[in-house]
Short mmCIF file of C-alpha atoms and ligand atoms in Angstrom, two decimals:
data_model
loop_
_atom_site.label_atom_id
_atom_site.label_comp_id
_atom_site.label_asym_id
_atom_site.label_seq_id
_atom_site.Cartn_x
_atom_site.Cartn_y
_atom_site.Cartn_z
CA MET B 1 143.61 -17.78 67.82
CA ALA B 2 145.65 -19.35 65.03
CA GLU B 3 146.39 -17.04 62.11
CA ALA B 4 146.48 -18.11 58.51
CA THR B 5 149.72 -17.36 56.69
CA SER B 6 148.24 -15.97 53.53
CA MET B 7 150.41 -13.15 52.20
CA GLY B 8 149.52 -12.20 48.63
CA LYS B 9 146.21 -14.09 48.61
CA THR B 10 142.92 -12.55 47.62
CA PHE B 11 139.32 -13.22 48.63
CA TYR B 12 135.86 -12.28 47.45
CA ILE B 13 132.78 -12.45 49.67
CA GLU B 14 129.11 -12.25 48.80
CA THR B 15 126.45 -11.99 51.48
CA PHE B 16 122.84 -13.10 51.37
CA GLY B 17 120.15 -12.41 53.94
CA CYS B 18 119.71 -10.32 57.04
CA GLN B 19 121.71 -7.62 58.82
CA MET B 20 123.19 -10.26 61.12
CA ASN B 21 124.75 -11.87 58.05
CA VAL B 22 125.87 -8.52 56.67
CA HIS B 23 127.61 -7.77 59.93
CA ASP B 24 129.05 -11.29 60.26
CA SER B 25 130.58 -10.73 56.83
CA GLU B 26 132.13 -7.48 58.04
CA LYS B 27 133.81 -9.48 60.80
CA VAL B 28 134.86 -12.28 58.43
CA VAL B 29 136.36 -9.66 56.10
CA GLY B 30 138.23 -8.07 59.03
CA THR B 31 139.52 -11.48 60.10
CA LEU B 32 140.76 -12.30 56.58
CA LEU B 33 142.40 -8.89 56.09
CA ARG B 34 144.12 -9.45 59.41
CA SER B 35 145.30 -12.84 58.17
CA GLY B 36 147.05 -11.19 55.20
CA TYR B 37 144.34 -11.61 52.57
CA GLU B 38 143.40 -8.78 50.24
CA GLN B 39 139.73 -8.23 49.30
CA VAL B 40 138.72 -8.15 45.63
CA HIS B 41 135.31 -7.36 44.19
CA ALA B 42 134.98 -9.97 41.44
CA PRO B 43 134.91 -13.71 42.13
CA ASP B 44 137.19 -14.45 39.18
CA GLU B 45 139.98 -12.40 40.72
CA ALA B 46 139.91 -14.25 44.02
CA ASP B 47 141.91 -17.15 45.42
CA LEU B 48 139.18 -17.72 47.98
CA VAL B 49 135.48 -17.15 47.23
CA LEU B 50 133.09 -17.08 50.16
CA TYR B 51 129.32 -17.11 50.12
CA ASN B 52 127.72 -16.08 53.41
CA THR B 53 124.30 -17.65 53.11
CA CYS B 54 120.72 -17.43 54.35
CA SER B 55 118.19 -20.24 54.71
CA ILE B 56 115.30 -18.49 56.42
CA ARG B 57 112.98 -19.36 53.51
CA GLU B 58 113.39 -22.01 50.85
CA LYS B 59 113.91 -19.46 48.06
CA ALA B 60 116.83 -17.88 49.92
CA ALA B 61 118.54 -21.26 50.31
CA GLN B 62 117.93 -22.15 46.64
CA LYS B 63 119.53 -18.88 45.57
CA VAL B 64 122.79 -20.04 47.16
CA PHE B 65 122.88 -23.24 45.12
CA THR B 66 122.09 -21.25 41.98
CA ARG B 67 125.09 -19.01 42.73
CA LEU B 68 127.32 -22.00 43.40
CA ASN B 69 126.32 -23.48 40.05
CA GLU B 70 126.91 -20.21 38.23
CA HIS B 71 130.29 -20.12 39.85
CA LYS B 72 131.26 -23.52 38.48
CA ALA B 73 131.75 -21.78 35.14
CA SER B 74 134.42 -19.55 36.72
CA SER B 75 137.69 -19.61 34.80
CA LYS B 76 140.01 -19.66 37.78
CA LEU B 77 138.29 -22.53 39.53
CA GLY B 78 139.55 -25.11 37.06
CA ARG B 79 143.23 -24.21 37.11
CA ALA B 80 145.44 -26.20 39.44
CA GLN B 81 148.65 -25.41 41.25
CA TRP B 82 151.46 -27.74 42.25
CA ARG B 83 152.25 -27.62 45.94
CA GLU B 84 155.32 -29.46 47.31
CA GLY B 85 154.29 -32.35 49.54
CA VAL B 86 150.61 -31.91 48.66
CA GLY B 87 150.39 -32.38 44.91
CA TRP B 88 148.05 -30.59 42.50
CA ILE B 89 145.50 -28.43 44.22
CA LYS B 90 142.78 -26.32 42.69
CA GLN B 91 143.87 -22.73 42.62
CA GLN B 92 140.59 -21.24 43.71
CA LYS B 93 138.84 -22.36 46.87
CA ILE B 94 135.13 -21.97 47.40
CA GLY B 95 133.63 -21.69 50.87
CA VAL B 96 130.03 -21.66 52.04
CA LEU B 97 129.44 -19.83 55.31
CA GLY B 98 126.36 -19.07 57.40
CA CYS B 99 122.93 -20.64 57.68
CA VAL B 100 122.91 -22.86 54.58
CA ALA B 101 126.36 -24.15 55.59
CA GLN B 102 125.08 -25.08 59.04
CA GLN B 103 121.82 -26.52 57.75
CA GLU B 104 123.20 -28.63 54.89
CA GLY B 105 126.60 -29.42 56.41
CA GLU B 106 128.70 -31.93 54.48
CA ALA B 107 125.84 -32.51 52.02
CA ILE B 108 127.04 -29.31 50.32
CA PHE B 109 130.18 -31.15 49.18
CA GLU B 110 127.96 -33.68 47.40
CA ALA B 111 125.65 -31.07 45.83
CA ALA B 112 128.54 -28.76 44.88
CA PRO B 113 131.82 -30.73 44.72
CA HIS B 114 133.82 -27.58 43.89
CA VAL B 115 133.15 -26.33 47.45
CA SER B 116 135.92 -27.13 49.93
CA LEU B 117 134.98 -25.12 53.02
CA VAL B 118 131.67 -25.25 54.92
CA VAL B 119 131.40 -23.17 58.10
CA GLY B 120 128.38 -22.23 60.23
CA SER B 121 128.28 -18.92 62.10
CA ALA B 122 128.87 -20.56 65.49
CA SER B 123 132.36 -21.59 64.26
CA TYR B 124 133.56 -18.24 62.87
CA THR B 125 136.06 -17.79 65.69
CA LYS B 126 137.86 -20.81 64.21
CA LEU B 127 137.96 -19.38 60.66
CA PRO B 128 141.70 -18.52 60.56
CA GLU B 129 142.55 -22.06 61.68
CA LEU B 130 140.11 -23.64 59.18
CA ILE B 131 141.52 -21.53 56.34
CA THR B 132 145.07 -22.52 57.28
CA ARG B 133 144.03 -26.17 56.90
CA LEU B 134 142.43 -25.38 53.55
CA GLU B 135 145.60 -23.67 52.34
CA ALA B 136 147.65 -26.61 53.48
CA GLY B 137 145.74 -28.67 50.93
CA GLU B 138 142.91 -30.31 52.89
CA LYS B 139 140.16 -30.99 50.37
CA ARG B 140 137.12 -30.64 52.62
CA VAL B 141 137.21 -28.50 55.74
CA THR B 142 134.18 -27.99 57.98
CA GLY B 143 133.27 -25.96 61.07
CA LEU B 144 129.80 -27.11 62.03
CA SER B 145 129.66 -27.45 65.79
CA LEU B 146 126.78 -25.64 67.48
CA ASP B 147 127.98 -26.65 70.89
CA THR B 148 129.49 -23.33 71.90
CA ASP B 149 128.99 -20.60 74.42
CA GLU B 150 131.23 -18.26 72.41
CA THR B 151 130.18 -15.23 70.43
CA PHE B 152 132.11 -14.05 67.37
CA ASP B 153 133.87 -11.13 69.08
CA THR B 154 136.67 -9.65 67.09
CA GLU B 155 138.53 -6.38 67.11
CA PHE B 156 138.97 -6.76 63.37
CA THR B 157 135.77 -5.63 61.73
CA ALA B 158 135.87 -4.19 58.22
CA ARG B 159 132.83 -1.95 58.42
CA ASP B 160 131.16 -1.76 55.03
CA ASN B 161 128.57 0.88 55.83
CA PRO B 162 129.80 4.46 55.80
CA TYR B 163 127.28 5.85 58.28
CA ARG B 164 125.90 2.99 60.40
CA ALA B 165 127.92 0.63 62.58
CA TYR B 166 126.49 -2.69 63.70
CA ILE B 167 127.20 -4.32 67.04
CA THR B 168 126.03 -7.87 67.72
CA ILE B 169 124.99 -8.10 71.37
CA ILE B 170 123.46 -11.59 71.34
CA GLU B 171 123.83 -14.54 68.99
CA GLY B 172 121.59 -17.56 68.44
CA CYS B 173 118.03 -18.05 69.61
CA ASP B 174 116.35 -20.20 72.27
CA LYS B 175 112.79 -19.55 71.17
CA HIS B 176 112.05 -22.33 68.67
CA CYS B 177 109.12 -20.70 66.91
CA ALA B 178 107.45 -23.52 64.96
CA TYR B 179 108.35 -22.18 61.48
CA CYS B 180 111.87 -20.96 62.16
CA VAL B 181 115.14 -22.55 61.14
CA VAL B 182 117.32 -20.03 63.01
CA PRO B 183 117.78 -21.97 66.27
CA PHE B 184 119.11 -24.85 64.12
CA THR B 185 121.43 -22.69 62.04
CA ARG B 186 122.68 -20.21 64.61
CA GLY B 187 122.53 -22.31 67.73
CA PRO B 188 121.58 -21.41 71.30
CA GLU B 189 121.51 -17.88 72.70
CA ARG B 190 124.86 -16.40 73.76
CA SER B 191 125.07 -12.82 75.06
CA ARG B 192 128.23 -10.74 75.03
CA THR B 193 129.40 -8.98 78.15
CA SER B 194 128.25 -5.37 78.53
CA ALA B 195 131.91 -4.32 78.89
CA SER B 196 132.82 -5.71 75.48
CA VAL B 197 129.72 -4.17 73.83
CA LEU B 198 130.44 -0.75 75.36
CA GLU B 199 134.10 -0.91 74.45
CA GLU B 200 133.13 -1.63 70.85
CA ALA B 201 130.64 1.28 70.94
CA ARG B 202 133.41 3.63 72.10
CA ARG B 203 135.78 2.41 69.38
CA ILE B 204 133.04 2.97 66.83
CA VAL B 205 132.62 6.56 67.98
CA ASP B 206 136.41 7.03 67.69
CA LEU B 207 136.12 5.92 64.06
CA GLY B 208 133.67 8.74 63.41
CA TYR B 209 130.39 6.83 63.42
CA THR B 210 127.36 8.46 65.02
CA GLU B 211 124.77 5.71 64.47
CA ILE B 212 124.89 2.28 66.07
CA GLN B 213 122.52 -0.59 65.44
CA LEU B 214 122.42 -3.31 68.08
CA LEU B 215 121.83 -6.70 66.55
CA GLY B 216 120.54 -10.04 67.71
CA GLN B 217 117.99 -12.65 66.68
CA ASN B 218 116.08 -11.60 69.76
CA VAL B 219 117.81 -8.60 71.37
CA ASN B 220 115.14 -8.41 74.09
CA SER B 221 116.44 -11.58 75.72
CA TYR B 222 119.95 -10.09 76.03
CA ARG B 223 121.43 -10.97 79.40
CA ASP B 224 124.84 -9.57 80.25
CA ALA B 225 127.17 -12.51 80.83
CA SER B 226 129.25 -10.48 83.35
CA PRO B 227 128.47 -9.71 87.01
CA ALA B 228 127.05 -6.31 85.93
CA GLY B 229 124.08 -8.40 84.70
CA LEU B 230 122.49 -5.76 82.47
CA ASN B 231 119.22 -6.64 80.80
CA PHE B 232 118.41 -5.38 77.30
CA ALA B 233 116.79 -2.11 78.38
CA GLN B 234 119.81 -1.30 80.54
CA MET B 235 122.24 -2.25 77.76
CA LEU B 236 120.33 -0.07 75.30
CA ALA B 237 120.44 2.88 77.69
CA ALA B 238 124.15 2.36 78.35
CA VAL B 239 124.99 2.38 74.61
CA ALA B 240 122.81 5.47 74.06
CA ALA B 241 124.78 7.23 76.82
CA VAL B 242 128.16 6.70 75.13
CA PRO B 243 129.41 10.23 74.30
CA GLY B 244 129.34 10.91 70.56
CA ILE B 245 126.45 8.57 69.73
CA ARG B 246 123.62 10.43 68.01
CA ARG B 247 121.41 7.51 66.95
CA VAL B 248 120.87 4.02 68.36
CA ARG B 249 118.68 1.41 66.70
CA TYR B 250 118.05 -2.20 67.63
CA THR B 251 116.71 -5.24 65.86
CA THR B 252 115.03 -7.59 66.21
CA SER B 253 112.57 -7.80 69.08
CA HIS B 254 110.37 -10.64 70.26
CA PRO B 255 107.03 -9.47 71.71
CA ARG B 256 107.23 -12.08 74.48
CA ASP B 257 110.40 -10.43 75.86
CA PHE B 258 109.59 -6.81 74.99
CA THR B 259 109.28 -4.92 78.28
CA ARG B 260 107.95 -1.57 79.43
CA GLU B 261 111.45 -0.82 80.64
CA ILE B 262 112.61 -0.72 77.00
CA VAL B 263 110.09 2.03 76.27
CA GLN B 264 111.23 3.86 79.41
CA ALA B 265 114.84 3.64 78.17
CA MET B 266 113.68 5.15 74.85
CA ASP B 267 111.88 7.90 76.74
CA SER B 268 114.95 8.83 78.76
CA HIS B 269 117.51 8.63 75.94
CA PRO B 270 116.78 10.86 72.94
CA ALA B 271 119.60 9.12 71.02
CA ILE B 272 117.45 5.97 70.80
CA CYS B 273 115.58 6.29 67.51
CA ASN B 274 111.79 6.68 67.30
CA HIS B 275 111.34 3.20 65.91
CA VAL B 276 110.49 -0.28 67.14
CA HIS B 277 110.46 -3.30 64.86
CA LEU B 278 108.17 -5.74 66.64
CA PRO B 279 107.45 -8.84 64.52
CA VAL B 280 103.92 -10.10 65.18
CA GLN B 281 103.76 -12.83 62.47
CA SER B 282 99.96 -13.23 62.76
CA GLY B 283 97.00 -11.35 64.20
CA SER B 284 95.26 -14.55 65.25
CA THR B 285 95.84 -15.89 68.76
CA GLU B 286 95.14 -19.41 67.50
CA VAL B 287 97.79 -19.16 64.77
CA LEU B 288 100.24 -17.61 67.25
CA ARG B 289 99.63 -20.59 69.52
CA ARG B 290 100.38 -23.01 66.68
CA MET B 291 103.45 -20.97 65.80
CA LEU B 292 104.66 -21.40 69.43
CA ARG B 293 105.06 -17.64 69.72
CA ASP B 294 104.09 -17.59 73.37
CA TYR B 295 101.89 -14.48 73.28
CA THR B 296 98.32 -13.68 72.27
CA ARG B 297 96.97 -10.92 70.04
CA GLU B 298 95.97 -9.09 73.23
CA ASP B 299 99.47 -9.43 74.74
CA TYR B 300 100.90 -7.99 71.54
CA LEU B 301 98.46 -5.08 71.51
CA GLU B 302 99.34 -4.35 75.13
CA ARG B 303 102.98 -3.86 74.07
CA ILE B 304 101.84 -1.62 71.22
CA ALA B 305 99.93 0.45 73.78
CA TRP B 306 103.12 0.86 75.88
CA ILE B 307 104.98 2.07 72.80
CA ARG B 308 102.18 4.44 71.78
CA ALA B 309 102.20 5.89 75.31
CA ALA B 310 105.86 6.92 75.01
CA THR B 311 106.65 10.60 75.46
CA ARG B 312 107.51 10.98 71.75
CA PRO B 313 105.77 9.36 68.76
CA ILE B 314 107.40 6.05 67.88
CA SER B 315 107.11 4.40 64.50
CA ILE B 316 106.25 0.70 64.59
CA THR B 317 107.04 -1.91 61.91
CA THR B 318 106.54 -5.66 61.83
CA ASP B 319 106.96 -9.00 60.07
CA ILE B 320 103.94 -11.01 58.90
CA ILE B 321 103.73 -14.62 57.75
CA VAL B 322 100.69 -15.61 55.70
CA GLY B 323 99.53 -19.15 55.00
CA PHE B 324 100.91 -20.82 58.11
CA PRO B 325 99.47 -24.38 58.27
CA GLY B 326 95.89 -24.29 59.52
CA GLU B 327 95.43 -20.54 58.96
CA THR B 328 91.71 -20.18 58.24
CA ASP B 329 90.07 -17.27 56.43
CA ALA B 330 88.94 -15.99 59.84
CA ASP B 331 92.52 -16.22 61.19
CA PHE B 332 93.79 -14.35 58.17
CA GLU B 333 91.14 -11.67 58.63
CA GLN B 334 92.52 -11.19 62.16
CA THR B 335 95.90 -10.31 60.64
CA ILE B 336 94.25 -7.70 58.42
CA THR B 337 92.38 -6.13 61.33
CA LEU B 338 95.59 -6.08 63.35
CA LEU B 339 97.29 -4.08 60.58
CA ASP B 340 94.45 -1.56 60.86
CA GLU B 341 94.53 -1.49 64.63
CA VAL B 342 98.28 -0.98 65.00
CA GLY B 343 98.90 1.31 62.01
CA TYR B 344 102.37 0.14 61.00
CA ASP B 345 104.68 2.44 59.07
CA SER B 346 105.90 -0.54 57.09
CA ILE B 347 105.84 -4.31 57.18
CA PHE B 348 107.84 -7.21 55.81
CA SER B 349 105.42 -9.90 54.69
CA PHE B 350 106.18 -13.47 53.67
CA GLN B 351 104.42 -16.61 52.53
CA TYR B 352 105.02 -19.43 54.97
CA SER B 353 107.90 -21.60 53.77
CA PRO B 354 108.40 -25.05 55.33
CA ARG B 355 111.93 -25.38 56.72
CA PRO B 356 113.99 -28.43 57.70
CA ASN B 357 113.84 -29.58 61.33
CA THR B 358 111.10 -27.14 62.30
CA ALA B 359 108.05 -28.14 64.35
CA SER B 360 105.57 -26.78 61.81
CA LEU B 361 106.51 -29.54 59.34
CA ALA B 362 104.35 -31.86 61.43
CA LEU B 363 101.25 -29.66 61.17
CA ASP B 364 98.29 -30.56 58.96
CA ASP B 365 96.17 -28.27 56.83
CA VAL B 366 98.89 -27.07 54.55
CA ILE B 367 97.74 -23.96 52.67
CA PRO B 368 98.16 -24.19 48.86
CA ASP B 369 100.72 -21.85 47.31
CA SER B 370 98.06 -20.10 45.24
CA GLU B 371 96.12 -19.25 48.41
CA LYS B 372 99.29 -18.06 50.17
CA GLY B 373 100.03 -15.81 47.19
CA GLN B 374 96.51 -14.39 47.27
CA ARG B 375 96.75 -13.67 51.02
CA LEU B 376 100.12 -12.00 50.59
CA ARG B 377 98.68 -9.67 47.94
CA ILE B 378 95.78 -8.76 50.24
CA VAL B 379 98.14 -7.99 53.14
CA GLN B 380 100.41 -5.88 50.96
CA ASP B 381 97.50 -3.96 49.36
CA ARG B 382 96.02 -3.17 52.75
CA GLN B 383 99.39 -2.09 54.14
CA ARG B 384 99.93 0.20 51.12
CA GLN B 385 96.70 2.04 51.99
CA ILE B 386 97.61 2.20 55.69
CA GLN B 387 101.06 3.56 54.88
CA GLU B 388 99.65 6.21 52.57
CA GLU B 389 97.36 7.41 55.34
CA ARG B 390 99.99 7.21 58.07
CA TYR B 391 102.63 9.14 56.15
CA GLN B 392 100.27 12.14 55.96
CA ARG B 393 101.07 12.91 59.59
CA PHE B 394 104.54 14.02 58.53
CA LEU B 395 103.33 16.62 55.99
CA GLY B 396 104.61 20.06 56.96
CA THR B 397 106.62 18.73 59.89
CA GLU B 398 110.36 19.13 60.40
CA CYS B 399 112.49 15.99 60.45
CA GLU B 400 116.20 15.53 61.04
CA VAL B 401 117.70 13.08 58.56
CA LEU B 402 120.97 11.24 58.37
CA VAL B 403 122.23 11.53 54.79
CA GLU B 404 122.72 8.13 53.16
CA GLY B 405 123.68 9.34 49.69
CA GLY B 406 122.22 10.46 46.38
CA ALA B 407 118.57 9.53 45.88
CA SER B 408 117.43 7.40 42.97
CA ARG B 409 115.64 10.18 41.10
CA SER B 410 116.30 13.87 40.70
CA ALA B 411 113.57 16.36 41.62
CA GLY B 412 110.99 17.36 38.94
CA ASP B 413 113.04 20.40 37.85
CA GLY B 414 116.16 18.25 37.42
CA SER B 415 117.88 19.51 40.57
CA ALA B 416 119.77 17.05 42.74
CA ARG B 417 118.01 15.18 45.48
CA TRP B 418 119.60 13.45 48.42
CA LYS B 419 118.52 10.40 50.34
CA GLY B 420 118.15 10.71 54.09
CA ARG B 421 116.77 8.53 56.85
CA THR B 422 114.58 9.82 59.63
CA SER B 423 114.78 8.68 63.22
CA GLU B 424 111.60 6.68 62.43
CA ASN B 425 113.67 4.71 59.89
CA LEU B 426 111.76 6.20 56.96
CA ILE B 427 113.51 7.25 53.79
CA LEU B 428 113.18 10.98 53.17
CA ASN B 429 114.39 12.23 49.78
CA PHE B 430 115.19 15.93 49.85
CA THR B 431 116.47 18.86 47.86
CA VAL B 432 118.62 21.68 49.22
CA PRO B 433 118.17 25.44 48.68
CA THR B 434 119.78 26.79 45.48
CA GLY B 435 123.44 27.61 46.00
CA CYS B 436 123.56 25.74 49.29
CA ASP B 437 127.15 25.18 50.30
CA PRO B 438 128.22 22.65 51.47
CA VAL B 439 126.04 20.07 49.71
CA PRO B 440 124.90 17.16 51.88
CA GLN B 441 127.63 14.69 52.67
CA THR B 442 126.91 11.07 53.48
CA GLY B 443 126.92 10.68 57.25
CA SER B 444 125.93 14.28 58.02
CA TYR B 445 122.59 15.29 59.57
CA TRP B 446 120.24 17.81 57.95
CA ARG B 447 117.01 19.39 59.06
CA THR B 448 114.25 19.06 56.48
CA ARG B 449 110.59 19.94 56.04
CA VAL B 450 108.31 17.26 54.57
CA THR B 451 106.44 18.58 51.51
CA ARG B 452 105.02 15.40 49.96
CA THR B 453 104.63 11.69 50.57
CA ALA B 454 105.21 8.78 48.21
CA PRO B 455 104.17 5.13 48.70
CA ASN B 456 107.42 4.13 50.40
CA CYS B 457 109.11 7.38 51.36
CA LEU B 458 108.75 11.01 52.32
CA ILE B 459 109.84 13.93 50.15
CA GLY B 460 111.08 17.23 51.49
CA GLU B 461 113.36 20.23 51.38
CA ALA B 462 116.35 20.84 53.59
CA PHE B 463 117.09 24.03 55.44
CA ALA B 464 120.49 25.47 54.44
CA GLY B 465 123.47 23.71 55.96
CA PRO B 466 123.89 20.57 58.04
CA VAL B 467 122.77 20.55 61.66
CA PHE B 468 125.58 18.18 62.50
CA THR B 469 128.63 16.86 60.69
CA PRO B 470 130.64 14.16 62.42
CA THR B 471 134.17 15.37 63.11
CA ARG B 472 135.86 12.52 61.35
CA LEU B 473 133.39 12.12 58.52
CA ARG B 474 134.43 9.15 56.47
CA THR B 475 135.52 9.42 52.84
CA THR B 476 132.40 9.09 50.73
CA SER B 477 131.92 7.77 47.25
CA PRO B 478 131.55 10.51 44.62
CA ALA B 479 128.50 8.56 43.45
CA ASP B 480 126.87 9.33 46.77
CA HIS B 481 126.76 13.02 45.95
CA ARG B 482 125.03 13.01 42.62
CA GLY B 483 121.41 12.59 41.66
CA SER B 484 119.83 10.04 39.39
CA ASP B 485 122.63 9.84 36.84
CA SER B 486 125.07 8.36 39.28
CA THR B 487 122.73 5.76 40.76
CA PRO B 488 123.82 2.33 39.63
CA PRO B 489 121.22 0.06 38.03
CA ARG B 490 119.36 -2.28 40.35
CA SER B 491 120.64 -5.78 39.95
CA SER B 492 119.21 -9.01 41.21
CA ARG B 493 122.12 -9.30 43.61
CA GLU B 494 121.86 -5.78 44.94
CA ALA B 495 121.19 -7.06 48.43
CA THR B 496 124.58 -8.74 48.56
CA ILE B 497 127.67 -7.23 50.10
CA GLY B 498 129.66 -8.14 46.99
CA SER B 499 127.72 -5.70 44.85
CA ARG B 500 127.26 -3.13 47.61
CA ALA B 501 130.98 -3.06 48.17
CA GLN B 502 131.41 -2.20 44.50
CA ARG B 503 128.98 0.68 44.83
CA LEU B 504 130.80 1.95 47.88
CA ASP B 505 134.19 1.12 46.50
CA ALA B 506 135.54 4.57 47.25
CA VAL B 507 134.86 3.89 50.92
CA PRO B 508 138.00 2.36 52.32
CA PHE B 509 137.58 -0.58 54.64
CA ARG B 510 138.71 0.25 58.09
CA ILE B 511 139.80 -2.28 60.57
CA LEU B 512 138.42 -1.72 64.02
N1 5AD E 601 108.49 -18.91 56.32
C1 5AD E 601 108.17 -17.63 56.07
N2 5AD E 601 108.68 -16.60 56.74
C2 5AD E 601 109.56 -16.87 57.72
N3 5AD E 601 110.22 -16.07 58.58
C3 5AD E 601 111.00 -16.83 59.37
N4 5AD E 601 110.85 -18.13 59.06
C4 5AD E 601 109.95 -18.18 58.04
C5 5AD E 601 109.37 -19.24 57.30
N5 5AD E 601 109.67 -20.50 57.54
C6 5AD E 601 110.05 -14.61 58.60
C7 5AD E 601 109.48 -14.15 59.94
C8 5AD E 601 110.67 -13.52 60.60
C9 5AD E 601 111.41 -12.98 59.41
C10 5AD E 601 112.84 -12.65 59.66
O1 5AD E 601 111.31 -13.99 58.46
O2 5AD E 601 108.49 -13.20 59.68
O3 5AD E 601 110.32 -12.52 61.53
FE1 SF4 E 602 113.21 -17.57 64.69
FE2 SF4 E 602 111.43 -17.15 66.63
FE3 SF4 E 602 114.08 -17.12 67.19
FE4 SF4 E 602 113.00 -15.12 65.75
S1 SF4 E 602 112.51 -15.63 67.88
S2 SF4 E 602 114.90 -16.23 65.29
S3 SF4 E 602 111.40 -16.17 64.58
S4 SF4 E 602 112.90 -18.89 66.49
#
């Protein structure tokens, strides 16, 4: 792999979208640090500004262009530098990475002429080479080929999360659901070898992590590219068996490829968390057929029954799309009854958004935005009631939580409250007994008792002392240890790595 010669240069990266993007950015950051760049946390301080983008819904893609426009006002962008043999070049380079880059391609240069680098995720292995060309003065550099069987494997990952490490096991998607742009932006499915996944898991444990999240657009269709030939259930079990791993999560699953064997792996490996995210999209078999999801409501409920029959209770969450073309009132009602029947612990719900290249663009019976909005409110109201009821089952029970930091509000009496996450992936805010020493540290595990429920979280009290503290607990931000006062204000860009990195700025990046 070519390496950019970039001593003394700085970069800033901002990430939009899903965990796959967040983790891709961790790898991009590692690659740039390796190439001699230094990371900064304000775009104005950077020689290279990168936006890692999402185009899953129209609003997400628009947000990127809004950011690019805001950036045009940047002071550093306008200044130029003389380079021998090249002439005047703009000092600051702007790059668009990820799904919008792949989807819009060279059209980005027309819409935002200050951009000079456009790279889709399937070309990240070429990033050092593309950046070298950019530094050499090329005005418009692209990496847009989807014709690859490579995955973005790199030893150089700057992990941005102090307690959870991500591992991509499969990239791309071969499913072509009628509404989904992902197969066009991330390309065809490519699985990593089990050896490389397991080696990364072991390195992660050596770094002091105890929780791993396996990532893929559809992890269930993982197929080991090596002769070992592990399927997803076997891969999951193998990761859970790596010594030192206390929690394994995986996302996201496709019901069509979700097998009983996965539930069996969860049964036999206590390290696999009590949680399955199984996106259903709609409760109507007819809508599922039009969505090209390749399963019926009954098929989906059969998988739910497998999960419910596991030897320990497993929390189930899902994704819902409302207002898909042709969705009748009766179809929509089927989604509501499915929510009741399954009893999800939480859902992500979206209004259907037409996306370029997708099959659903050709469908008639477009649902008006006002109707989509109304349906979304109904789904969310119903889910709120379901959640309230479902959370009651935790009252009085004991839960082990992984401490993620200081919670957003202090307890009623003003005492500090910490934020933990249960194996079920629920947030549990808790207090500790007076005088408890040590106080909870991010990344440690505490046993708690649930005393109350709130609409989106559980509330409880910890028993004195951690049940487990990783041996090489990472340095944590002082802000993580305080209550409400230290919690930074929510900003509209809170979901971006740029702002998260500022919140966690006391957490040093580590190169894997
Ligand atoms: N419109 C609305 N929601 C969508 N999703 C994917 N594509 C679209 C679209 N075009 C949702 C699905 C998916 C989640 C990641 O985003 O629910 O599971
Ligand atoms: Fe999109 Fe369907 Fe692939 Fe998920 S499985 S990424 S919804 S095409």
